[in-house]
XYZ file of C-alpha atoms in Angstrom:
561
model
C 16.706 1.850 21.984
C 14.622 -1.202 21.033
C 11.086 -0.334 19.931
C 8.249 -2.737 19.121
C 5.479 -1.394 16.888
C 2.128 -3.188 16.948
C -1.119 -2.850 15.038
C -4.082 -5.120 15.721
C -6.574 -3.246 13.580
C -6.859 -3.524 9.786
C -4.191 -5.994 8.585
C -2.502 -6.651 11.921
C 1.257 -6.921 12.268
C 4.411 -6.036 14.176
C 7.717 -4.278 13.574
C 10.976 -4.105 15.532
C 13.254 -1.063 15.309
C 16.580 -0.432 16.998
C 18.390 2.859 16.560
C 18.336 3.795 12.879
C 17.687 0.205 11.802
C 14.330 -1.318 10.893
C 15.130 -4.882 11.918
C 12.010 -6.881 11.021
C 8.355 -6.386 10.132
C 5.587 -8.784 9.168
C 1.816 -8.985 8.732
C -0.217 -11.517 10.700
C -2.087 -12.515 7.532
C 1.093 -14.118 6.190
C 0.939 -16.636 9.041
C -2.829 -17.147 9.355
C -3.365 -17.086 5.558
C -6.459 -14.880 5.972
C -6.107 -11.751 3.837
C -6.251 -8.503 5.794
C -6.618 -10.408 9.058
C -7.818 -8.088 11.827
C -6.584 -10.097 14.794
C -4.118 -9.877 17.661
C -0.720 -10.267 15.907
C 0.882 -12.706 18.326
C 2.735 -14.650 15.632
C 4.078 -11.404 14.197
C 5.291 -10.234 17.607
C 6.902 -13.602 18.264
C 8.585 -13.578 14.869
C 10.167 -10.098 15.016
C 11.510 -10.774 18.513
C 12.818 -14.289 17.812
C 14.354 -13.279 14.485
C 16.504 -10.755 16.328
C 17.215 -12.856 19.438
C 15.149 -10.555 21.632
C 12.363 -11.004 24.168
C 9.676 -8.661 25.435
C 11.923 -7.953 28.414
C 14.454 -6.400 26.022
C 11.913 -3.976 24.533
C 12.231 -0.367 25.714
C 9.095 1.069 24.054
C 5.897 -0.415 22.621
C 4.391 1.918 20.003
C 0.721 1.922 18.957
C -0.550 4.020 16.057
C -4.178 4.111 17.134
C -4.585 6.603 19.961
C -8.291 5.624 19.795
C -9.423 8.827 21.438
C -10.760 12.285 20.664
C -7.941 14.836 20.661
C -9.594 18.153 21.486
C -6.765 20.217 20.070
C -6.966 18.376 16.752
C -10.684 17.856 16.359
C -13.014 19.845 18.604
C -13.213 23.096 16.626
C -13.144 21.130 13.385
C -16.220 19.102 14.336
C -18.078 22.057 15.888
C -17.608 24.043 12.698
C -18.667 21.045 10.616
C -21.905 20.624 12.590
C -22.625 24.363 12.316
C -22.119 24.156 8.557
C -24.622 21.303 8.285
C -27.138 23.113 10.478
C -26.946 26.140 8.219
C -27.199 24.180 4.983
C -29.285 21.062 5.626
C -30.422 20.527 9.192
C -32.120 17.252 8.212
C -28.695 15.644 7.904
C -27.686 16.196 11.530
C -28.634 12.629 12.436
C -26.168 11.365 9.801
C -23.382 13.376 11.443
C -24.375 12.208 14.906
C -24.187 8.584 13.802
C -20.747 9.086 12.250
C -19.455 10.632 15.477
C -21.120 7.930 17.574
C -19.615 5.188 15.403
C -16.213 6.801 15.761
C -16.487 6.867 19.546
C -17.043 3.111 19.816
C -15.278 1.830 16.697
C -11.828 1.138 18.053
C -12.604 0.429 21.706
C -12.483 -3.353 21.265
C -9.111 -3.266 19.505
C -7.695 -0.725 21.967
C -8.857 -2.893 24.879
C -7.155 -5.899 23.269
C -3.895 -3.946 23.044
C -4.230 -2.679 26.618
C -4.726 -6.243 27.888
C -1.484 -7.262 26.213
C 0.291 -4.325 27.858
C -1.127 -5.155 31.287
C -0.524 -8.899 31.006
C 3.135 -8.299 30.155
C 3.756 -5.480 32.629
C 4.548 -2.977 29.871
C 2.450 -0.043 31.103
C 5.425 2.286 31.593
C 6.808 1.408 28.158
C 3.762 2.079 25.968
C 3.433 5.082 23.635
C 0.053 5.862 22.055
C 0.512 7.908 18.883
C -2.257 9.736 17.027
C -3.259 7.813 13.905
C -2.506 10.493 11.311
C 0.604 11.614 13.158
C 1.773 8.023 12.774
C 1.106 8.018 9.025
C 2.719 11.419 8.533
C 5.856 10.983 10.604
C 6.347 7.447 9.314
C 6.335 8.788 5.751
C 8.725 11.666 6.442
C 11.120 9.638 8.577
C 11.411 6.929 5.927
C 11.741 9.416 3.063
C 15.021 10.793 1.669
C 13.887 14.392 2.311
C 14.880 16.870 5.006
C 11.937 19.158 4.275
C 8.613 18.180 2.718
C 4.900 18.786 2.575
C 3.427 15.669 4.189
C -0.109 14.632 3.253
C -2.094 11.816 4.871
C -5.501 10.579 3.772
C -7.548 7.478 4.564
C -11.007 6.374 5.627
C -10.669 7.336 9.255
C -8.329 7.375 12.211
C -8.774 9.096 15.575
C -11.568 11.297 14.172
C -9.474 12.596 11.279
C -9.420 11.517 7.617
C -6.807 13.878 6.138
C -3.928 16.069 7.265
C -1.486 18.395 5.532
C 1.641 19.441 7.381
C 5.037 20.934 6.698
C 7.991 19.092 8.238
C 11.297 20.924 8.025
C 14.419 19.465 9.643
C 12.232 17.515 12.065
C 9.959 20.424 13.043
C 6.312 20.249 11.983
C 3.554 22.753 11.301
C 0.112 21.208 10.813
C -1.632 23.214 8.106
C -4.871 21.359 7.480
C -7.131 18.649 8.870
C -10.413 17.117 7.724
C -13.049 15.212 9.698
C -14.000 11.608 9.108
C -17.362 12.922 7.950
C -15.586 14.392 4.924
C -13.435 11.409 4.064
C -12.065 10.755 0.589
C -11.182 7.263 1.755
C -14.808 6.553 2.617
C -15.917 8.151 -0.645
C -13.685 5.874 -2.734
C -14.747 2.906 -0.623
C -18.405 3.773 -1.210
C -17.788 3.822 -4.952
C -15.943 0.488 -4.692
C -18.919 -1.094 -2.930
C -21.432 0.600 -5.217
C -19.764 -1.024 -8.236
C -20.008 -4.483 -6.692
C -16.559 -4.828 -5.101
C -15.360 -5.088 -1.525
C -14.318 -1.825 0.168
C -10.950 -1.790 1.954
C -9.904 -4.570 -0.425
C -10.697 -3.861 -4.075
C -10.126 -0.139 -4.505
C -7.283 -0.948 -6.921
C -9.821 -2.521 -9.263
C -11.640 0.818 -9.441
C -8.370 2.563 -10.317
C -7.789 0.087 -13.140
C -11.386 0.195 -14.360
C -11.286 4.014 -14.466
C -9.032 4.063 -17.520
C -11.810 2.396 -19.543
C -14.380 5.139 -18.871
C -15.162 8.782 -19.571
C -14.899 10.813 -16.349
C -16.918 13.747 -17.671
C -20.159 11.760 -17.905
C -20.574 10.954 -14.198
C -18.587 13.861 -12.749
C -21.735 15.855 -11.805
C -22.802 12.895 -9.650
C -19.411 12.758 -7.917
C -19.712 16.453 -7.055
C -23.106 15.796 -5.527
C -21.462 13.300 -3.171
C -18.342 15.152 -1.995
C -16.349 18.127 -3.209
C -13.764 20.780 -2.400
C -15.426 23.982 -1.233
C -13.578 27.084 -0.036
C -10.435 25.091 0.668
C -12.132 22.279 2.617
C -13.489 18.875 1.645
C -17.228 18.809 2.282
C -19.371 15.692 2.001
C -22.925 16.355 0.874
C -24.574 14.164 3.486
C -27.992 12.797 2.727
C -29.305 11.001 -0.324
C -25.983 11.066 -2.171
C -23.487 10.363 0.583
C -23.375 8.707 3.987
C -20.020 8.956 5.829
C -19.857 5.263 6.740
C -20.492 1.929 5.070
C -24.272 1.817 5.155
C -26.931 1.368 2.519
C -27.553 3.569 -0.498
C -30.578 5.739 -1.119
C -32.936 4.826 -3.931
C -32.234 8.236 -5.422
C -28.508 7.538 -5.659
C -28.985 4.014 -7.024
C -31.349 5.308 -9.715
C -28.906 7.996 -10.773
C -25.955 5.596 -10.802
C -27.883 3.297 -13.146
C -27.655 5.996 -15.821
C -23.914 5.398 -16.189
C -21.623 2.488 -16.964
C -19.356 1.086 -14.250
C -16.400 2.327 -16.265
C -17.694 5.906 -16.318
C -18.457 5.871 -12.581
C -14.947 4.602 -11.839
C -13.361 7.151 -14.173
C -15.262 10.021 -12.582
C -14.448 8.902 -9.030
C -10.767 8.554 -9.881
C -10.497 11.946 -11.534
C -12.520 13.533 -8.736
C -10.173 12.424 -5.944
C -7.190 13.502 -8.037
C -8.732 16.938 -8.551
C -9.657 17.313 -4.876
C -6.242 16.298 -3.511
C -4.250 18.400 -5.970
C -6.628 21.325 -5.573
C -6.369 21.121 -1.787
C -2.566 21.022 -1.556
C -1.695 23.347 -4.459
C -1.927 26.537 -2.339
C 0.355 25.020 0.317
C 2.914 24.021 -2.315
C 2.853 27.551 -3.719
C 2.822 29.431 -0.421
C 5.548 27.366 1.260
C 7.565 26.817 -1.937
C 8.003 23.120 -1.202
C 9.631 20.849 -3.760
C 9.135 17.508 -2.029
C 5.956 15.741 -0.935
C 5.492 12.691 1.317
C 2.269 10.680 1.119
C 0.793 8.076 3.491
C -2.587 6.670 4.448
C -4.698 4.173 2.549
C -5.875 6.624 -0.123
C -2.306 6.831 -1.397
C -2.354 3.181 -2.298
C -3.911 4.781 -5.401
C -0.956 4.844 -7.791
C -2.656 7.091 -10.356
C -3.395 9.699 -7.689
C 0.249 9.608 -6.640
C 1.318 10.263 -10.222
C -0.943 13.339 -10.386
C 0.681 14.700 -7.229
C 4.129 13.995 -8.683
C 3.193 15.973 -11.808
C 2.096 19.093 -9.922
C 3.846 22.326 -10.765
C 6.882 22.980 -8.575
C 7.211 19.399 -7.301
C 10.561 17.698 -7.877
C 9.991 14.418 -6.060
C 7.293 12.496 -4.197
C 7.851 9.729 -1.660
C 5.009 7.347 -0.870
C 5.525 5.265 2.258
C 5.649 1.728 0.770
C 3.375 0.376 3.532
C 1.164 3.415 3.148
C -2.083 2.130 4.677
C -3.050 0.897 8.114
C -1.141 -2.296 7.335
C 1.966 -0.162 7.787
C 1.076 1.314 11.177
C 3.356 -1.047 13.108
C 6.384 0.190 11.172
C 5.285 3.835 11.097
C 4.573 3.847 14.851
C 7.919 2.236 15.657
C 10.000 4.698 13.619
C 7.952 7.625 14.985
C 8.514 6.504 18.569
C 12.243 6.081 17.883
C 12.388 9.653 16.605
C 10.432 11.063 19.537
C 12.468 9.192 22.113
C 15.971 9.550 20.702
C 15.942 12.003 17.743
C 17.113 9.062 15.633
C 15.833 8.839 12.096
C 15.442 5.277 10.849
C 16.753 4.374 7.414
C 14.381 2.559 5.080
C 16.646 0.573 2.758
C 14.369 -2.358 1.921
C 10.890 -3.752 2.460
C 12.291 -7.302 2.652
C 11.733 -7.420 6.409
C 9.798 -10.642 6.947
C 10.598 -14.342 7.356
C 13.294 -16.056 5.315
C 14.264 -19.702 4.969
C 17.810 -21.065 4.928
C 19.203 -23.115 2.066
C 19.695 -26.007 4.478
C 16.040 -26.005 5.523
C 14.927 -25.799 1.887
C 17.151 -28.733 0.915
C 15.847 -30.792 3.835
C 12.296 -30.043 2.736
C 12.945 -30.924 -0.904
C 14.600 -34.202 0.018
C 11.183 -35.280 1.299
C 9.414 -34.401 -1.983
C 9.940 -37.253 -4.485
C 7.599 -35.656 -7.028
C 9.887 -32.623 -7.399
C 13.194 -32.160 -9.182
C 15.620 -29.477 -8.068
C 19.004 -28.115 -9.085
C 21.263 -25.266 -7.992
C 22.466 -23.619 -11.214
C 25.843 -21.910 -11.180
C 24.308 -19.011 -13.124
C 20.745 -18.630 -11.820
C 19.937 -15.439 -13.796
C 20.824 -17.251 -17.023
C 18.753 -20.280 -15.971
C 15.764 -17.983 -15.472
C 16.323 -16.326 -18.861
C 16.440 -19.747 -20.502
C 13.119 -20.638 -18.904
C 11.498 -17.343 -19.911
C 12.549 -18.016 -23.503
C 10.187 -21.020 -23.471
C 7.176 -18.816 -22.532
C 7.135 -20.265 -19.024
C 5.818 -18.648 -15.840
C 8.006 -18.893 -12.756
C 7.853 -17.749 -9.159
C 10.333 -16.532 -6.565
C 10.724 -17.180 -2.860
C 13.911 -15.201 -2.289
C 15.258 -14.223 1.113
C 13.087 -12.171 3.440
C 9.421 -11.756 2.590
C 8.187 -8.253 1.785
C 6.361 -6.077 4.312
C 3.545 -3.997 2.853
C 1.054 -4.580 0.045
C 3.503 -4.983 -2.866
C 5.455 -8.026 -3.997
C 8.958 -6.758 -4.793
C 10.581 -9.872 -6.292
C 10.993 -11.618 -2.947
C 7.624 -13.358 -3.337
C 6.735 -12.668 -6.978
C 5.503 -14.417 -10.090
C 7.600 -13.428 -13.119
C 6.973 -13.727 -16.863
C 8.054 -11.910 -19.983
C 6.033 -8.796 -20.831
C 5.701 -9.303 -24.580
C 2.501 -11.354 -24.387
C -0.495 -9.034 -23.997
C -2.781 -12.053 -23.538
C -1.175 -12.781 -20.171
C -3.623 -10.363 -18.565
C -6.413 -12.801 -19.379
C -4.932 -16.272 -19.061
C -2.672 -15.770 -16.032
C -5.390 -13.926 -14.133
C -7.719 -16.818 -14.951
C -5.062 -19.274 -13.776
C -4.746 -17.365 -10.474
C -8.546 -16.933 -10.275
C -8.121 -13.165 -10.190
C -10.457 -10.495 -11.551
C -8.270 -7.542 -12.493
C -8.620 -4.528 -14.755
C -5.048 -3.356 -14.425
C -2.291 -4.960 -16.471
C 0.494 -6.612 -14.566
C 3.237 -4.374 -13.226
C 6.722 -4.211 -14.769
C 10.029 -4.671 -13.015
C 13.037 -3.038 -14.663
C 16.423 -1.585 -13.707
C 17.510 1.986 -13.141
C 19.672 1.662 -16.257
C 16.604 0.842 -18.368
C 13.928 2.985 -16.709
C 14.735 5.967 -18.949
C 14.048 3.721 -21.934
C 10.622 2.915 -20.500
C 9.115 6.025 -18.876
C 8.823 9.657 -19.916
C 8.746 11.211 -16.452
C 10.959 8.898 -14.388
C 14.022 10.377 -12.640
C 16.864 8.544 -10.957
C 15.985 10.193 -7.628
C 12.466 8.711 -7.631
C 12.478 6.605 -4.473
C 8.820 5.650 -4.928
C 9.630 3.711 -8.072
C 11.666 1.232 -6.026
C 8.502 0.209 -4.190
C 5.879 0.166 -6.956
C 3.764 2.985 -5.485
C 3.290 5.255 -8.507
C 2.367 5.068 -12.171
C 4.431 6.648 -14.950
C 3.656 7.493 -18.561
C 5.216 4.992 -20.939
C 7.439 5.630 -23.932
C 6.560 3.995 -27.298
C 9.107 1.206 -26.788
C 7.099 -0.038 -23.807
C 3.873 -0.363 -25.777
C 5.761 -2.112 -28.574
C 8.034 -4.414 -26.580
C 6.178 -4.877 -23.268
C 2.430 -4.563 -23.929
C 1.516 -6.853 -21.008
C 2.522 -4.151 -18.513
C 1.132 -1.045 -20.255
C -2.390 -0.004 -19.301
C -4.967 1.307 -21.733
C -4.117 4.847 -20.608
C -0.414 4.310 -21.515
C 0.780 4.148 -17.906
C 2.568 1.479 -15.887
C 3.303 0.939 -12.188
C 6.955 -0.115 -12.127
C 9.419 -1.486 -9.666
C 12.839 -0.075 -10.539
C 15.748 -2.239 -9.352
C 19.127 -0.802 -8.410
C 22.151 -3.095 -8.605
C 23.309 -2.394 -5.069
C 19.851 -3.234 -3.674
C 19.169 -6.468 -5.600
C 22.105 -7.661 -7.744
C 20.331 -10.898 -8.727
C 17.239 -9.215 -10.212
C 19.373 -6.499 -11.755
C 21.494 -9.054 -13.590
C 18.446 -11.082 -14.606
C 16.639 -8.115 -16.161
C 19.762 -6.851 -17.939
C 20.377 -10.339 -19.386
C 16.767 -10.580 -20.511
C 17.056 -7.182 -22.217
C 20.223 -8.264 -24.025
C 18.477 -11.396 -25.269
C 15.009 -10.042 -26.087
C 15.199 -6.255 -26.393
C 12.436 -6.085 -23.772
C 13.453 -3.664 -20.984
C 11.299 -5.202 -18.277
C 9.587 -8.315 -16.970
C 6.153 -8.896 -15.491
C 6.115 -8.833 -11.677
C 2.909 -9.884 -9.948
C 2.442 -11.055 -6.386
C 2.932 -14.749 -5.658
C -0.500 -15.735 -4.346
C -3.806 -17.117 -5.433
C -6.883 -14.903 -5.593
C -7.927 -13.410 -2.243
C -4.990 -15.044 -0.456
C -2.118 -13.188 1.199
C 1.274 -13.203 -0.488
C 3.107 -16.528 -0.146
C 5.232 -16.874 2.963
C 6.749 -20.358 3.204
C 8.434 -22.750 0.765
C 5.646 -25.278 1.443
C 3.038 -22.768 0.245
C 5.116 -22.065 -2.853
C 5.428 -25.750 -3.705
C 1.663 -26.224 -3.455
C 1.222 -23.608 -6.200
C 3.868 -25.351 -8.314
C 2.068 -28.678 -7.945
C -1.204 -27.022 -8.949
C 0.382 -26.184 -12.295
C -0.049 -22.432 -11.892
C 3.683 -21.863 -12.449
C 6.258 -23.902 -14.368
C 9.061 -23.509 -11.823
C 9.781 -22.058 -8.397
C 13.114 -20.542 -7.423
C 13.659 -20.703 -3.653
C 16.841 -18.802 -2.822
C 19.445 -20.480 -5.063
C 17.417 -23.625 -5.788
C 15.546 -24.161 -9.066
C 12.526 -26.477 -8.662
C 10.180 -28.141 -11.159
C 7.882 -31.141 -10.950
C 9.254 -34.489 -12.137
C 6.669 -34.613 -14.892
C 8.225 -31.576 -16.600
């Protein structure tokens, strides 16, 4: 069965699934070049169909992960109880709750209407499947995981009136154990902190995670607890002066209290607080149901430090984070969920390299029109890259299919050696980035044990750069550019059968340098989406940001080099 997944909300995109195979997936931002583009994903739909020689007429099901409605079974009692709680504790805040509910009612109507127009215009009414937002996150995570049974946790800002779910999925049968309202949203809380510290919510939360390691969480923790906390097994937002469950202004009282702390201490407290709340919330379920595996999805689990805390919980053997964990992954998650519901077929996630690629012939034709560039096709490309790295040069890859999801996984990456700690300053300046995290490392499964204290060969999340690990002393000594101030790193671990080129490159670099990893950062300028096309890559080369670009098997420099 051929299933087309579509999302036209935050970071629009499309995905095509057939049987157990995820055929193609891409974000609209990679075509429009507008980061996080919230637009109808027509280019994405066209791409996934054309890439697989299909048309809309061939599609059996169109899956949409925004039901955009109030599910009484999921939410009615939850919201009634939440309003009663507020009436009993602080009746003055009822207007805040009413506004949150009102906002939720109208928030997605425009995007849902846009989707429905597409369905009507293409006579697809009998083929559409609307899937609850958090069901989409949860089932997408479990279906793509290597587990048969797992505790599945979703958490984000909002989606179909819910911000968090906990469920047990065993052999394809689910029991929903816990839900939270969008009033009591950890995603909104972390977004509020992001905005409060001068950054853009839904965009720069990773900066808060990085900044947190520079602060003392104990100093501002009392303030965090005034905003939102875990009470009697539920997350409760303290609506009023300290917290508003949507992106609105801040009270003078909150601003005055925040001014008593450094940005670093606020970030540290917020980070530790969400870790404590999530682990405190799910610990009883882990104990009571004796689960050993956890799946995570939803935008909150883009937080790699939080994911590490979950992975370190007592009794947990392995955690899988859906690589496209946020709403940018809804097209894929909806498609694999629909495939499961329609056919009992579980899709296999073997790679995130699901987007556009460019043939060697098309690259050669392009380069023949670029007299200012020099290109070769080395017989031993890994060795050619090692030779370049030995000269302290920065290079970039455009290799095969572009990645789907937020992480660059060496298909569209900038690579450098990890021995130069100063890279965190000068390369970020070169890319016009403002980052507090060090760059991420890429290593191999043969070397990961050398690097990380708590890595295991079964850790699927490490393949997709979705979790931090504590570093061994050799990492701090040999690869300081990728070790954060808190002695953690967010690695991509390469397996030979998945990416033989990168595997060979890293092993050769280790043999030459003794450094067990390389820097891997996304190939893009600041506030731009990850590079898609060879033309975009060559513009960065000409700007002098990188010394060389490798496009498939072609090694390219400017003639002035």
